[in-house]
Tab-separated table of C-alpha atoms in Angstrom:
chain	number	residue	atom	x	y	z
A	1	MET	CA	46.499	-65.810	-104.651
A	2	LYS	CA	46.577	-61.984	-103.799
A	3	SER	CA	43.094	-61.812	-104.521
A	4	LYS	CA	42.257	-64.452	-102.084
A	5	LEU	CA	44.213	-62.842	-99.392
A	6	LEU	CA	42.551	-59.602	-99.780
A	7	ALA	CA	39.170	-61.406	-99.817
A	8	LEU	CA	40.092	-62.720	-96.303
A	9	LEU	CA	41.224	-59.516	-94.831
A	10	PRO	CA	37.797	-58.137	-93.627
A	11	THR	CA	37.273	-61.618	-91.932
A	12	LEU	CA	40.564	-61.456	-90.168
A	13	LEU	CA	39.866	-57.929	-89.040
A	14	LEU	CA	36.539	-58.860	-87.592
A	15	VAL	CA	38.230	-61.759	-85.735
A	16	VAL	CA	41.008	-59.582	-84.241
A	17	LEU	CA	38.489	-56.933	-83.171
A	18	ALA	CA	36.170	-59.705	-81.452
A	19	LEU	CA	39.182	-61.105	-79.564
A	20	TYR	CA	40.403	-57.633	-78.420
A	21	ALA	CA	36.703	-56.863	-77.204
A	22	CYS	CA	36.475	-59.828	-75.192
A	23	GLN	CA	39.538	-58.963	-73.075
A	24	LEU	CA	38.611	-55.452	-72.530
A	25	PRO	CA	36.252	-55.953	-69.596
A	26	HIS	CA	38.666	-58.041	-67.508
A	27	ILE	CA	40.931	-55.035	-67.220
A	28	VAL	CA	38.433	-52.501	-66.249
A	29	THR	CA	36.968	-54.263	-63.143
A	30	PRO	CA	39.906	-55.084	-60.767
A	31	GLY	CA	41.313	-51.537	-60.857
A	32	PRO	CA	39.289	-50.067	-58.085
A	33	THR	CA	39.746	-52.696	-55.438
A	34	ALA	CA	43.367	-52.287	-55.047
A	35	THR	CA	43.384	-48.817	-53.543
A	36	PRO	CA	41.342	-49.286	-50.381
A	37	PRO	CA	43.396	-51.751	-48.248
A	38	SER	CA	46.359	-49.324	-48.010
A	39	MET	CA	44.618	-46.420	-45.972
A	40	PRO	CA	43.900	-48.294	-42.647
A	41	THR	CA	47.427	-49.611	-42.318
A	42	ALA	CA	48.809	-45.990	-41.901
A	43	THR	CA	46.822	-45.541	-38.758
A	44	ALA	CA	47.788	-48.769	-37.068
A	45	THR	CA	51.328	-47.295	-36.565
A	46	MET	CA	50.168	-44.641	-34.344
A	47	THR	CA	49.321	-46.901	-31.501
A	48	PHE	CA	52.988	-47.194	-30.705
A	49	THR	CA	53.223	-43.919	-29.052
A	50	PRO	CA	51.368	-45.037	-25.759
A	51	SER	CA	53.702	-47.859	-24.870
A	52	PRO	CA	56.652	-45.679	-23.312
A	53	SER	CA	54.426	-44.869	-20.362
A	54	PRO	CA	54.756	-47.995	-18.498
A	55	ALA	CA	58.526	-47.339	-18.263
A	56	ALA	CA	57.901	-44.784	-15.610
A	57	THR	CA	56.875	-47.851	-13.284
A	58	GLN	CA	60.442	-48.675	-13.255
A	59	THR	CA	61.132	-46.308	-10.320
A	60	PRO	CA	59.052	-48.135	-7.785
A	61	VAL	CA	61.646	-50.697	-7.578
A	62	ARG	CA	63.000	-48.514	-4.717
A	63	SER	CA	60.656	-50.141	-2.546
A	64	ALA	CA	63.603	-52.323	-1.557
A	65	THR	CA	64.450	-49.851	1.246
A	66	PRO	CA	61.771	-51.519	3.558
A	67	THR	CA	63.673	-54.812	3.376
A	68	HIS	CA	66.350	-53.012	5.674
A	69	THR	CA	64.029	-53.735	8.439
A	70	SER	CA	65.215	-57.286	8.331
A	71	THR	CA	67.990	-56.416	10.955
A	72	PRO	CA	65.431	-56.732	13.770
A	73	THR	CA	65.451	-60.468	13.209
A	74	ILE	CA	68.922	-60.564	14.881
A	75	THR	CA	67.246	-60.840	18.270
A	76	PRO	CA	68.386	-64.343	19.258
A	77	THR	CA	69.226	-63.344	22.649
A	78	PRO	CA	66.064	-64.986	24.018
A	79	THR	CA	67.840	-68.388	23.174
A	80	LEU	CA	70.161	-67.794	26.030
A	81	THR	CA	67.307	-68.396	28.447
A	82	PRO	CA	67.381	-72.294	28.418
A	83	VAL	CA	70.819	-72.100	30.236
A	84	PRO	CA	68.960	-71.756	33.626
A	85	THR	CA	67.986	-75.405	33.259
A	86	ALA	CA	71.028	-76.541	35.030
A	87	THR	CA	70.063	-78.053	38.446
A	88	GLU	CA	71.295	-76.291	41.624
A	89	PHE	CA	73.578	-79.159	42.333
A	90	ALA	CA	77.204	-79.284	43.429
A	91	GLU	CA	78.357	-81.990	41.162
A	92	ASP	CA	78.221	-82.471	37.306
A	93	THR	CA	74.664	-83.472	36.534
A	94	GLN	CA	75.928	-85.005	33.168
A	95	PRO	CA	73.355	-83.156	30.984
A	96	GLU	CA	74.725	-85.093	27.757
A	97	GLU	CA	73.450	-88.308	29.325
A	98	ALA	CA	69.575	-88.968	28.871
A	99	ARG	CA	69.770	-90.238	32.179
A	100	TYR	CA	72.197	-90.242	35.249
A	101	ILE	CA	72.565	-91.246	39.011
A	102	TYR	CA	74.684	-89.498	41.468
A	103	VAL	CA	75.027	-91.157	45.174
A	104	ASP	CA	76.268	-88.633	47.592
A	105	GLN	CA	77.602	-90.654	50.615
A	106	LYS	CA	78.274	-87.749	52.813
A	107	ALA	CA	74.495	-86.760	52.377
A	108	GLN	CA	73.357	-90.256	52.123
A	109	ARG	CA	71.142	-89.362	49.108
A	110	MET	CA	70.751	-90.535	45.619
A	111	TYR	CA	69.793	-88.270	42.851
A	112	ILE	CA	68.122	-89.119	39.669
A	113	PHE	CA	68.715	-86.946	36.651
A	114	GLU	CA	67.032	-86.753	33.073
A	115	ALA	CA	69.028	-84.656	30.599
A	116	GLY	CA	70.663	-82.890	33.360
A	117	GLU	CA	67.480	-82.081	35.398
A	118	LEU	CA	66.838	-83.424	38.812
A	119	VAL	CA	63.588	-85.746	38.751
A	120	ARG	CA	63.968	-87.398	41.970
A	121	THR	CA	65.896	-87.515	45.223
A	122	MET	CA	65.987	-90.885	47.515
A	123	GLU	CA	67.553	-91.397	50.816
A	124	VAL	CA	69.962	-94.288	51.128
A	125	SER	CA	72.312	-95.929	53.327
A	126	THR	CA	75.569	-96.891	51.906
A	127	GLY	CA	78.494	-99.081	53.549
A	128	ARG	CA	79.731	-98.495	57.165
A	129	PRO	CA	82.991	-96.803	57.527
A	130	GLU	CA	84.975	-100.003	58.100
A	131	PRO	CA	87.834	-101.775	55.973
A	132	GLY	CA	86.296	-104.206	53.421
A	133	VAL	CA	82.733	-102.909	54.183
A	134	TYR	CA	82.594	-99.087	52.962
A	135	THR	CA	81.192	-98.365	49.513
A	136	PRO	CA	84.104	-97.319	47.375
A	137	ALA	CA	83.887	-94.336	45.124
A	138	TRP	CA	82.829	-95.619	41.799
A	139	GLU	CA	81.674	-94.626	38.264
A	140	GLY	CA	80.132	-96.991	35.718
A	141	ARG	CA	77.015	-98.312	34.134
A	142	VAL	CA	74.086	-100.176	36.219
A	143	GLY	CA	74.287	-103.735	35.429
A	144	TRP	CA	71.572	-106.275	35.256
A	145	TYR	CA	68.534	-106.838	37.382
A	146	ILE	CA	68.833	-109.526	40.224
A	147	GLY	CA	65.475	-109.161	42.058
A	148	THR	CA	65.113	-110.533	45.518
A	149	PHE	CA	68.121	-112.293	47.078
A	150	PHE	CA	69.463	-113.635	50.753
A	151	ALA	CA	72.762	-112.280	52.049
A	152	PHE	CA	74.008	-111.597	55.547
A	153	GLY	CA	71.036	-113.265	57.114
A	154	THR	CA	68.486	-110.921	55.642
A	155	TYR	CA	66.529	-110.712	52.398
A	156	ALA	CA	66.376	-107.687	50.020
A	157	ASP	CA	64.223	-106.780	47.173
A	158	GLU	CA	64.745	-104.960	43.752
A	159	GLY	CA	68.594	-105.844	43.519
A	160	TRP	CA	70.697	-104.124	40.744
A	161	PHE	CA	74.226	-105.312	39.901
A	162	LEU	CA	76.658	-102.566	40.224
A	163	PHE	CA	80.305	-103.875	40.152
A	164	HIS	CA	82.675	-106.837	41.578
A	165	ASP	CA	82.323	-108.228	44.937
A	166	GLY	CA	78.538	-108.121	44.825
A	167	PHE	CA	77.965	-104.270	45.351
A	168	LEU	CA	74.379	-103.718	44.583
A	169	VAL	CA	71.609	-101.108	44.803
A	170	HIS	CA	68.711	-102.877	46.568
A	171	SER	CA	65.753	-102.246	49.026
A	172	GLN	CA	66.145	-102.075	52.733
A	173	PRO	CA	66.877	-105.491	54.115
A	174	TYR	CA	64.234	-107.383	55.978
A	175	LEU	CA	63.426	-110.605	57.813
A	176	LYS	CA	60.145	-112.698	57.627
A	177	ASP	CA	57.892	-113.557	60.498
A	178	ALA	CA	56.229	-116.940	60.781
A	179	GLU	CA	53.290	-115.645	58.553
A	180	GLY	CA	55.855	-114.399	56.025
A	181	ASN	CA	55.447	-110.789	56.698
A	182	LYS	CA	58.410	-108.756	56.058
A	183	ILE	CA	60.169	-106.953	58.911
A	184	TYR	CA	62.392	-104.322	57.691
A	185	GLN	CA	65.814	-103.614	59.413
A	186	ASP	CA	67.834	-100.405	59.945
A	187	GLY	CA	65.070	-97.988	59.120
A	188	GLU	CA	66.721	-95.189	61.108
A	189	ALA	CA	69.808	-95.392	59.150
A	190	GLN	CA	68.126	-94.494	55.736
A	191	GLY	CA	69.112	-91.054	54.769
A	192	ASN	CA	71.165	-90.567	58.154
A	193	TYR	CA	74.260	-92.907	58.070
A	194	PRO	CA	75.860	-95.650	56.383
A	195	ALA	CA	74.953	-99.004	57.764
A	196	SER	CA	75.246	-101.502	54.883
A	197	HIS	CA	77.751	-104.107	54.093
A	198	GLY	CA	78.644	-101.953	51.008
A	199	CYS	CA	75.537	-101.926	48.978
A	200	VAL	CA	73.434	-98.796	48.376
A	201	ARG	CA	70.199	-99.330	50.376
A	202	LEU	CA	66.837	-97.633	49.258
A	203	TRP	CA	63.537	-97.429	50.941
A	204	PRO	CA	61.137	-100.312	49.704
A	205	GLU	CA	59.062	-97.819	47.775
A	206	ASP	CA	62.064	-96.024	46.454
A	207	ALA	CA	63.477	-99.343	45.335
A	208	ALA	CA	60.377	-100.282	43.473
A	209	TRP	CA	60.261	-96.842	41.915
A	210	PHE	CA	64.002	-97.443	40.634
A	211	THR	CA	63.259	-100.754	39.012
A	212	GLU	CA	60.123	-99.274	37.460
A	213	TRP	CA	62.519	-96.359	36.115
A	214	ASN	CA	64.877	-99.341	34.700
A	215	PRO	CA	68.210	-98.152	35.424
A	216	GLU	CA	70.072	-100.734	33.293
A	217	GLY	CA	72.983	-99.223	31.393
A	218	VAL	CA	72.525	-95.745	32.998
A	219	LEU	CA	75.618	-93.880	34.123
A	220	MET	CA	76.055	-93.936	37.840
A	221	THR	CA	78.708	-92.114	40.084
A	222	ILE	CA	79.232	-92.909	43.719
A	223	SER	CA	80.948	-90.214	45.648
A	224	ASP	CA	83.914	-90.722	48.063
A	225	PRO	CA	82.999	-92.808	50.978
A	226	GLU	CA	84.093	-90.158	53.580
A	227	VAL	CA	85.414	-92.721	55.966
A	228	ASP	CA	87.038	-90.315	58.337
A	229	TYR	CA	84.010	-88.132	58.432
A	230	TRP	CA	81.687	-91.106	59.287
A	231	LYS	CA	84.085	-92.407	61.827
A	232	GLY	CA	84.017	-89.122	63.538
A	233	VAL	CA	80.286	-89.042	63.400
A	234	PHE	CA	80.020	-92.454	64.845
A	235	ALA	CA	82.533	-91.848	67.548
A	236	THR	CA	80.460	-88.746	68.694
A	237	MET	CA	77.309	-90.922	68.589
A	238	THR	CA	78.878	-93.753	71.029
A	239	ALA	CA	80.516	-90.937	73.096
A	240	GLN	CA	77.255	-89.364	74.096
A	241	PRO	CA	75.739	-90.250	77.491
A	242	ALA	CA	73.111	-92.761	77.427
A	243	GLU	CA	70.618	-90.312	79.154
A	244	ALA	CA	68.648	-93.222	79.971
A	245	SER	CA	68.813	-92.582	83.614
A	246	GLU	CA	64.981	-92.359	83.857
A	247	PRO	CA	63.256	-95.737	84.252
A	248	ALA	CA	62.945	-97.424	81.045
A	249	GLU	CA	59.458	-97.819	79.629
A	250	THR	CA	58.425	-101.334	79.344
A	251	PRO	CA	57.901	-102.277	75.630
A	252	GLU	CA	54.328	-102.510	74.228
A	253	PRO	CA	53.307	-106.072	73.728
A	254	GLU	CA	52.511	-105.515	69.940
A	255	ALA	CA	56.146	-104.503	69.226
A	256	THR	CA	58.019	-107.074	67.325
A	257	PRO	CA	61.667	-107.473	68.507
A	258	ASN	CA	64.400	-107.312	65.833
A	259	PRO	CA	65.871	-110.824	65.415
């Protein structure tokens, strides 16, 4: 038995040496490749030093001082200039109303306002200073449109209802001749003195404008009738001498007599 083992020993030694020789080449070749990568990584850390320099730009934030100039924007004083839009008028022009009408019975004028601004002045003739005839002081909204009507023996156009007992705004009254032409009455009273039965009369062209303006629902104020004042005016008018001592001129044939 021992002799057999001894005979195999040389063979086993050759096998072991062969196996050992096969493994040696794999150990030698990987060694040199491990060292190169470690060198470049050390230089990369050096680039950290330049980064602190941008921190110095923190100081320019003090440019906030120029924003102190925002105070000049407190110049809203120019907004006070719209105040002069108030119209030179003794009474309240009701600027809070989009449109407003004021009738001054002493001046015999109608004033039309839009947003407190006077846009038109028209001559009127209100009720005579007699009981049951004078135009009373009133404030309210203009009513509906009546148009042409007939009252007190005359026609009138562009009638607008104001309040009870048939008080209206309308054109100067007129009669019609045989051909249907309009013959307007009391023209001398327009803008001069009250001559109506209580309504507010306008010149025909002003009455047409008034309708075009469409006053329905518009606030209107009619001032005090100034009855005593107008009675005094009428008294002085009738007390003046006739001054017609000169021979009266014969009327021209073309003149149409008032009916």
